[in-house]
Amino acid sequence: MNGKLVVFEGGEGCGKTTQLARLEAWFNQKADFPFTALHSTREPGGSPLCQKIRQVLLTPDRDEEMQNRTELLLYAADRAQHVEAWLRPWLNEGALVLCDRYTASTVAYQGYGRGLDRGLIDELNTIATGGLEPDLTVWLDLDPEIGLARAQARGTRDRIEQADLTFHQNVRSGFAALHDAQKTTNPDSFIRIDASQSMEQVTEDLIHLFDRVLTGWASS
Ligand code: Z5A
């Protein structure tokens, strides 16, 4: 089978990290795994160089506030490096790539959250990805009040987690708008999962989804 890119999206504390680890374990024990390899990665910070960009993006700086367009360009720089140096080579080798966040996060956070122009964001996403689109986007949808409480209980909050509740509610609207936009044209490309359920139930929903998706890919 050709390589496939699966992206996990959602607001703070929605459980992407937890569920990605569980899915990786599930794929690893699959006897009939149809890909050459499995890679788990994330944005920002999916490589040593991207890790340096991540540090700049997420570390709060008391001396100078980061401007919205600076933030947008840094996410684009992280993505350009990640796609060209890692994602494309993996996909060309026939791997399954599980990526924690991708272009939808930029639309949701920098577009709906920060209020930057959607046309500019789409253009930058195209430049950064060179047109590489996910084969599947899984949106773990959660009320931001619950997500932020989960993230807070975990410990210190990074620069973006520190934004107010309205920002995070707007981010959720961004993911919802992207999901709705795909509903009529390509409903199987952007799937919503209810992330307010127990960890076990979310894992069960995801496994059910991937059983179906793998069958579809195998027969296409
Ligand atoms: N960002 C952006 O603005 N623009 C972009 O283009 C991109 C990203 C690509 C990356 O931060 C930040 O960059 C992110 C968006 C922005 N905003 N922030 N902050 P990150 O990678 O460090 O963090 P994150 O992606 O937001 O993930 P997270 O906050 O670490 O959460 P998570 O991975 O979704 O959840 P988790 O770590 O699996 O779970 C959080 C806690 O909840 C943990 O204690 C779990 O045990 C618990 N949990 C998980 N699932 C459940 C359920 N079902 N019930 C109860 N408790 C649960």
mmCIF file of C-alpha atoms and ligand atoms in Angstrom:
data_model
loop_
_atom_site.group_PDB
_atom_site.id
_atom_site.type_symbol
_atom_site.label_atom_id
_atom_site.label_comp_id
_atom_site.label_asym_id
_atom_site.label_seq_id
_atom_site.Cartn_x
_atom_site.Cartn_y
_atom_site.Cartn_z
ATOM 1 C CA MET A 1 0.000 0.000 0.000
ATOM 2 C CA ASN A 2 1.163 3.594 -0.628
ATOM 3 C CA GLY A 3 2.239 5.667 2.366
ATOM 4 C CA LYS A 4 -0.562 7.438 4.233
ATOM 5 C CA LEU A 5 -0.605 10.555 6.401
ATOM 6 C CA VAL A 6 -3.056 10.557 9.315
ATOM 7 C CA VAL A 7 -3.350 13.758 11.327
ATOM 8 C CA PHE A 8 -4.795 14.193 14.839
ATOM 9 C CA GLU A 9 -6.266 17.569 15.701
ATOM 10 C CA GLY A 10 -8.103 19.220 18.568
ATOM 11 C CA GLY A 11 -7.959 21.805 21.332
ATOM 12 C CA GLU A 12 -5.874 21.742 24.491
ATOM 13 C CA GLY A 13 -6.047 18.590 26.582
ATOM 14 C CA CYS A 14 -8.291 16.724 24.129
ATOM 15 C CA GLY A 15 -6.178 13.577 24.527
ATOM 16 C CA LYS A 16 -4.156 13.417 21.285
ATOM 17 C CA THR A 17 -0.920 12.388 22.997
ATOM 18 C CA THR A 18 -2.668 9.695 25.046
ATOM 19 C CA GLN A 19 -4.577 8.276 22.080
ATOM 20 C CA LEU A 20 -1.633 8.407 19.666
ATOM 21 C CA ALA A 21 0.420 6.260 22.043
ATOM 22 C CA ARG A 22 -2.441 3.753 22.338
ATOM 23 C CA LEU A 23 -2.996 3.631 18.567
ATOM 24 C CA GLU A 24 0.728 3.170 17.950
ATOM 25 C CA ALA A 25 0.653 0.134 20.260
ATOM 26 C CA TRP A 26 -2.448 -1.184 18.460
ATOM 27 C CA PHE A 27 -0.853 -0.803 15.005
ATOM 28 C CA ASN A 28 2.421 -2.365 16.244
ATOM 29 C CA GLN A 29 0.700 -5.566 17.352
ATOM 30 C CA LYS A 30 -1.321 -5.895 14.119
ATOM 31 C CA ALA A 31 -0.239 -9.062 12.279
ATOM 32 C CA ASP A 32 -1.488 -7.794 8.899
ATOM 33 C CA PHE A 33 -0.057 -4.234 9.101
ATOM 34 C CA PRO A 34 -0.030 -3.191 5.417
ATOM 35 C CA PHE A 35 2.700 -0.482 5.523
ATOM 36 C CA THR A 36 6.522 -0.642 5.418
ATOM 37 C CA ALA A 37 6.831 1.221 8.747
ATOM 38 C CA LEU A 38 4.932 3.248 11.346
ATOM 39 C CA HIS A 39 6.111 6.742 12.304
ATOM 40 C CA SER A 40 4.629 8.913 15.032
ATOM 41 C CA THR A 41 5.456 12.603 14.912
ATOM 42 C CA ARG A 42 4.091 16.041 15.787
ATOM 43 C CA GLU A 43 3.923 19.721 14.893
ATOM 44 C CA PRO A 44 5.546 21.839 16.037
ATOM 45 C CA GLY A 45 8.739 19.994 16.983
ATOM 46 C CA GLY A 46 8.799 16.831 14.856
ATOM 47 C CA SER A 47 12.584 16.824 14.269
ATOM 48 C CA PRO A 48 15.728 18.171 15.993
ATOM 49 C CA LEU A 49 15.595 21.441 14.028
ATOM 50 C CA CYS A 50 11.810 21.721 14.442
ATOM 51 C CA GLN A 51 12.313 21.181 18.165
ATOM 52 C CA LYS A 52 14.266 24.473 18.273
ATOM 53 C CA ILE A 53 11.403 26.285 16.517
ATOM 54 C CA ARG A 54 8.959 24.691 18.995
ATOM 55 C CA GLN A 55 10.972 26.096 21.910
ATOM 56 C CA VAL A 56 10.665 29.625 20.508
ATOM 57 C CA LEU A 57 6.952 29.179 19.783
ATOM 58 C CA LEU A 58 5.824 27.780 23.103
ATOM 59 C CA THR A 59 8.123 29.326 25.712
ATOM 60 C CA PRO A 60 6.540 32.441 27.230
ATOM 61 C CA ASP A 61 8.834 35.512 26.991
ATOM 62 C CA ARG A 62 8.274 38.210 29.612
ATOM 63 C CA ASP A 63 10.415 40.798 27.751
ATOM 64 C CA GLU A 64 8.769 40.796 24.331
ATOM 65 C CA GLU A 65 5.354 39.651 23.172
ATOM 66 C CA MET A 66 5.357 37.495 20.033
ATOM 67 C CA GLN A 67 3.366 39.080 17.197
ATOM 68 C CA ASN A 68 0.627 37.068 15.489
ATOM 69 C CA ARG A 69 2.287 37.062 12.071
ATOM 70 C CA THR A 70 5.603 36.035 13.648
ATOM 71 C CA GLU A 71 3.792 33.100 15.246
ATOM 72 C CA LEU A 72 2.149 32.155 11.930
ATOM 73 C CA LEU A 73 5.468 32.244 10.058
ATOM 74 C CA LEU A 74 7.228 30.148 12.703
ATOM 75 C CA TYR A 75 4.535 27.437 12.461
ATOM 76 C CA ALA A 76 4.956 27.549 8.663
ATOM 77 C CA ALA A 77 8.749 27.243 8.980
ATOM 78 C CA ASP A 78 8.402 24.264 11.322
ATOM 79 C CA ARG A 79 6.004 22.606 8.858
ATOM 80 C CA ALA A 80 8.145 23.257 5.758
ATOM 81 C CA GLN A 81 11.117 21.548 7.437
ATOM 82 C CA HIS A 82 9.026 18.692 8.806
ATOM 83 C CA VAL A 83 7.316 17.933 5.476
ATOM 84 C CA GLU A 84 10.377 18.103 3.225
ATOM 85 C CA ALA A 85 12.902 16.395 5.507
ATOM 86 C CA TRP A 86 10.699 13.790 7.172
ATOM 87 C CA LEU A 87 7.069 13.349 6.091
ATOM 88 C CA ARG A 88 7.613 13.076 2.321
ATOM 89 C CA PRO A 89 10.545 10.619 2.574
ATOM 90 C CA TRP A 90 8.569 8.426 5.000
ATOM 91 C CA LEU A 91 5.463 8.479 2.787
ATOM 92 C CA ASN A 92 7.535 7.752 -0.339
ATOM 93 C CA GLU A 93 8.870 4.653 1.416
ATOM 94 C CA GLY A 94 5.295 3.451 2.000
ATOM 95 C CA ALA A 95 5.019 4.211 5.726
ATOM 96 C CA LEU A 96 1.972 5.055 7.822
ATOM 97 C CA VAL A 97 2.618 8.424 9.472
ATOM 98 C CA LEU A 98 0.614 9.503 12.538
ATOM 99 C CA CYS A 99 1.053 13.248 13.053
ATOM 100 C CA ASP A 100 -0.064 15.195 16.134
ATOM 101 C CA ARG A 101 -1.363 18.454 14.530
ATOM 102 C CA TYR A 102 -0.932 19.797 10.987
ATOM 103 C CA THR A 103 -2.488 22.494 8.755
ATOM 104 C CA ALA A 104 -5.951 22.472 10.389
ATOM 105 C CA SER A 105 -4.311 23.677 13.621
ATOM 106 C CA THR A 106 -3.021 26.764 11.817
ATOM 107 C CA VAL A 107 -6.486 27.552 10.469
ATOM 108 C CA ALA A 108 -8.036 27.021 13.931
ATOM 109 C CA TYR A 109 -5.399 28.737 16.126
ATOM 110 C CA GLN A 110 -3.925 31.482 13.934
ATOM 111 C CA GLY A 111 -7.117 31.990 11.874
ATOM 112 C CA TYR A 112 -10.068 31.580 14.242
ATOM 113 C CA GLY A 113 -8.032 32.110 17.434
ATOM 114 C CA ARG A 114 -5.752 35.031 16.493
ATOM 115 C CA GLY A 115 -7.994 36.426 13.749
ATOM 116 C CA LEU A 116 -5.403 36.324 10.945
ATOM 117 C CA ASP A 117 -6.619 36.359 7.347
ATOM 118 C CA ARG A 118 -7.737 32.926 6.095
ATOM 119 C CA GLY A 119 -6.406 33.550 2.580
ATOM 120 C CA LEU A 120 -2.942 34.257 3.952
ATOM 121 C CA ILE A 121 -3.070 31.124 6.124
ATOM 122 C CA ASP A 122 -4.160 28.885 3.239
ATOM 123 C CA GLU A 123 -1.386 30.308 1.062
ATOM 124 C CA LEU A 124 1.256 29.730 3.729
ATOM 125 C CA ASN A 125 -0.027 26.209 4.407
ATOM 126 C CA THR A 126 0.322 25.423 0.697
ATOM 127 C CA ILE A 127 3.854 26.827 0.599
ATOM 128 C CA ALA A 128 4.884 24.972 3.764
ATOM 129 C CA THR A 129 3.423 21.604 2.736
ATOM 130 C CA GLY A 130 4.186 21.848 -0.984
ATOM 131 C CA GLY A 131 0.616 20.598 -1.371
ATOM 132 C CA LEU A 132 0.947 17.530 0.889
ATOM 133 C CA GLU A 133 -2.563 16.918 2.264
ATOM 134 C CA PRO A 134 -3.487 14.415 4.969
ATOM 135 C CA ASP A 135 -5.176 11.199 3.839
ATOM 136 C CA LEU A 136 -7.258 11.421 7.005
ATOM 137 C CA THR A 137 -7.767 14.045 9.719
ATOM 138 C CA VAL A 138 -9.162 12.908 13.078
ATOM 139 C CA TRP A 139 -10.571 15.730 15.218
ATOM 140 C CA LEU A 140 -10.809 14.959 18.944
ATOM 141 C CA ASP A 141 -13.527 17.433 19.864
ATOM 142 C CA LEU A 142 -13.773 18.655 23.446
ATOM 143 C CA ASP A 143 -15.295 21.624 25.304
ATOM 144 C CA PRO A 144 -12.289 23.930 25.943
ATOM 145 C CA GLU A 145 -13.290 24.366 29.612
ATOM 146 C CA ILE A 146 -12.756 20.631 30.138
ATOM 147 C CA GLY A 147 -9.604 20.540 27.992
ATOM 148 C CA LEU A 148 -7.963 23.465 29.761
ATOM 149 C CA ALA A 149 -8.810 21.961 33.162
ATOM 150 C CA ARG A 150 -7.157 18.693 32.073
ATOM 151 C CA ALA A 151 -4.069 20.550 30.784
ATOM 152 C CA GLN A 152 -3.907 22.646 33.957
ATOM 153 C CA ALA A 153 -4.084 19.575 36.206
ATOM 154 C CA ARG A 154 -1.048 18.244 34.312
ATOM 155 C CA GLY A 155 1.150 21.187 35.391
ATOM 156 C CA THR A 156 2.641 24.362 33.853
ATOM 157 C CA ARG A 157 0.880 25.994 30.884
ATOM 158 C CA ASP A 158 2.752 26.960 27.712
ATOM 159 C CA ARG A 159 2.410 30.296 25.867
ATOM 160 C CA ILE A 160 -0.652 29.254 23.860
ATOM 161 C CA GLU A 161 -2.402 27.434 26.710
ATOM 162 C CA GLN A 162 -2.187 30.743 28.611
ATOM 163 C CA ALA A 163 -4.563 32.446 26.147
ATOM 164 C CA ASP A 164 -8.083 33.121 27.518
ATOM 165 C CA LEU A 165 -11.148 30.873 27.217
ATOM 166 C CA THR A 166 -12.665 32.894 24.344
ATOM 167 C CA PHE A 167 -9.534 32.233 22.281
ATOM 168 C CA HIS A 168 -9.887 28.481 22.869
ATOM 169 C CA GLN A 169 -13.618 28.603 22.094
ATOM 170 C CA ASN A 170 -12.824 30.324 18.793
ATOM 171 C CA VAL A 171 -10.232 27.629 18.063
ATOM 172 C CA ARG A 172 -12.919 24.990 18.557
ATOM 173 C CA SER A 173 -15.196 26.888 16.131
ATOM 174 C CA GLY A 174 -12.343 26.758 13.627
ATOM 175 C CA PHE A 175 -12.080 22.966 13.795
ATOM 176 C CA ALA A 176 -15.895 22.735 13.586
ATOM 177 C CA ALA A 177 -15.941 24.942 10.468
ATOM 178 C CA LEU A 178 -13.292 22.779 8.774
ATOM 179 C CA HIS A 179 -15.229 19.646 9.694
ATOM 180 C CA ASP A 180 -18.489 21.111 8.334
ATOM 181 C CA ALA A 181 -16.786 22.216 5.116
ATOM 182 C CA GLN A 182 -15.718 18.610 4.402
ATOM 183 C CA LYS A 183 -19.127 17.131 5.262
ATOM 184 C CA THR A 184 -20.613 17.692 1.821
ATOM 185 C CA THR A 185 -17.531 17.186 -0.351
ATOM 186 C CA ASN A 186 -15.428 14.511 1.394
ATOM 187 C CA PRO A 187 -16.953 13.420 4.757
ATOM 188 C CA ASP A 188 -14.513 10.509 5.237
ATOM 189 C CA SER A 189 -11.470 12.815 5.162
ATOM 190 C CA PHE A 190 -12.208 14.761 8.400
ATOM 191 C CA ILE A 191 -13.706 12.663 11.193
ATOM 192 C CA ARG A 192 -14.995 14.007 14.530
ATOM 193 C CA ILE A 193 -14.561 11.906 17.658
ATOM 194 C CA ASP A 194 -16.225 12.860 20.956
ATOM 195 C CA ALA A 195 -13.208 13.410 23.235
ATOM 196 C CA SER A 196 -15.310 14.004 26.369
ATOM 197 C CA GLN A 197 -15.771 10.237 26.713
ATOM 198 C CA SER A 198 -13.513 8.058 28.849
ATOM 199 C CA MET A 199 -10.011 7.358 27.498
ATOM 200 C CA GLU A 200 -11.034 3.737 26.899
ATOM 201 C CA GLN A 201 -14.153 4.697 24.908
ATOM 202 C CA VAL A 202 -12.177 7.167 22.750
ATOM 203 C CA THR A 203 -9.600 4.435 22.027
ATOM 204 C CA GLU A 204 -12.411 2.036 21.122
ATOM 205 C CA ASP A 205 -13.936 4.595 18.714
ATOM 206 C CA LEU A 206 -10.538 5.166 17.103
ATOM 207 C CA ILE A 207 -9.826 1.467 16.648
ATOM 208 C CA HIS A 208 -13.255 1.015 15.112
ATOM 209 C CA LEU A 209 -12.523 3.933 12.763
ATOM 210 C CA PHE A 210 -9.105 2.593 11.722
ATOM 211 C CA ASP A 211 -10.425 -0.917 11.108
ATOM 212 C CA ARG A 212 -12.873 0.629 8.646
ATOM 213 C CA VAL A 213 -10.327 3.038 7.108
ATOM 214 C CA LEU A 214 -7.696 0.302 6.575
ATOM 215 C CA THR A 215 -10.264 -1.866 4.809
ATOM 216 C CA GLY A 216 -11.210 1.053 2.562
ATOM 217 C CA TRP A 217 -7.591 1.842 1.707
ATOM 218 C CA ALA A 218 -6.839 -1.813 0.975
ATOM 219 C CA SER A 219 -9.690 -2.068 -1.522
ATOM 220 C CA SER A 220 -9.050 1.251 -3.309
HETATM 221 N N1 Z5A B 1 -0.350 25.241 17.278
HETATM 222 C C1 Z5A B 1 -0.754 26.371 16.599
HETATM 223 O O1 Z5A B 1 -1.149 27.364 17.216
HETATM 224 N N2 Z5A B 1 -0.689 26.376 15.242
HETATM 225 C C2 Z5A B 1 -0.228 25.328 14.524
HETATM 226 O O2 Z5A B 1 -0.183 25.384 13.284
HETATM 227 C C3 Z5A B 1 0.191 24.149 15.252
HETATM 228 C C4 Z5A B 1 0.110 24.153 16.618
HETATM 229 C C5 Z5A B 1 0.703 22.966 14.500
HETATM 230 C C6 Z5A B 1 1.317 22.726 20.525
HETATM 231 O O3 Z5A B 1 1.337 22.361 21.826
HETATM 232 C C7 Z5A B 1 0.627 24.084 20.489
HETATM 233 O O4 Z5A B 1 0.838 24.690 19.225
HETATM 234 C C8 Z5A B 1 -0.857 23.921 20.636
HETATM 235 C C9 Z5A B 1 -1.458 24.440 19.341
HETATM 236 C C10 Z5A B 1 -0.379 25.251 18.753
HETATM 237 N N3 Z5A B 1 -1.383 24.750 21.636
HETATM 238 N N4 Z5A B 1 -1.035 24.778 22.762
HETATM 239 N N5 Z5A B 1 -0.723 24.839 23.822
HETATM 240 P P1 Z5A B 1 1.553 20.898 22.362
HETATM 241 O O5 Z5A B 1 1.952 20.004 21.252
HETATM 242 O O6 Z5A B 1 2.458 20.961 23.527
HETATM 243 O O7 Z5A B 1 0.169 20.616 23.007
HETATM 244 P P2 Z5A B 1 -1.200 20.174 22.457
HETATM 245 O O8 Z5A B 1 -1.065 19.687 21.048
HETATM 246 O O9 Z5A B 1 -2.168 21.261 22.695
HETATM 247 O O10 Z5A B 1 -1.530 18.933 23.321
HETATM 248 P P3 Z5A B 1 -1.715 18.830 24.874
HETATM 249 O O11 Z5A B 1 -2.186 20.067 25.533
HETATM 250 O O12 Z5A B 1 -0.430 18.256 25.391
HETATM 251 O O13 Z5A B 1 -2.893 17.856 25.014
HETATM 252 P P4 Z5A B 1 -3.228 16.500 24.287
HETATM 253 O O14 Z5A B 1 -2.000 15.846 23.726
HETATM 254 O O15 Z5A B 1 -4.348 16.714 23.369
HETATM 255 O O16 Z5A B 1 -3.783 15.618 25.484
HETATM 256 P P5 Z5A B 1 -3.056 14.554 26.449
HETATM 257 O O17 Z5A B 1 -1.668 15.026 26.830
HETATM 258 O O18 Z5A B 1 -3.202 13.209 25.910
HETATM 259 O O19 Z5A B 1 -4.034 14.659 27.678
HETATM 260 C C11 Z5A B 1 -4.045 15.806 28.510
HETATM 261 C C12 Z5A B 1 -4.408 15.378 29.951
HETATM 262 O O20 Z5A B 1 -5.741 14.893 29.959
HETATM 263 C C13 Z5A B 1 -3.536 14.227 30.481
HETATM 264 O O21 Z5A B 1 -3.334 14.413 31.844
HETATM 265 C C14 Z5A B 1 -4.382 12.989 30.205
HETATM 266 O O22 Z5A B 1 -4.122 11.972 31.121
HETATM 267 C C15 Z5A B 1 -5.792 13.543 30.367
HETATM 268 N N6 Z5A B 1 -6.760 12.879 29.495
HETATM 269 C C16 Z5A B 1 -6.595 12.494 28.191
HETATM 270 N N7 Z5A B 1 -7.704 11.925 27.716
HETATM 271 C C17 Z5A B 1 -8.614 11.948 28.726
HETATM 272 C C18 Z5A B 1 -9.977 11.499 28.837
HETATM 273 N N8 Z5A B 1 -10.633 10.927 27.827
HETATM 274 N N9 Z5A B 1 -10.596 11.709 30.017
HETATM 275 C C19 Z5A B 1 -9.957 12.311 31.058
HETATM 276 N N10 Z5A B 1 -8.658 12.728 31.031
HETATM 277 C C20 Z5A B 1 -8.018 12.562 29.876
#
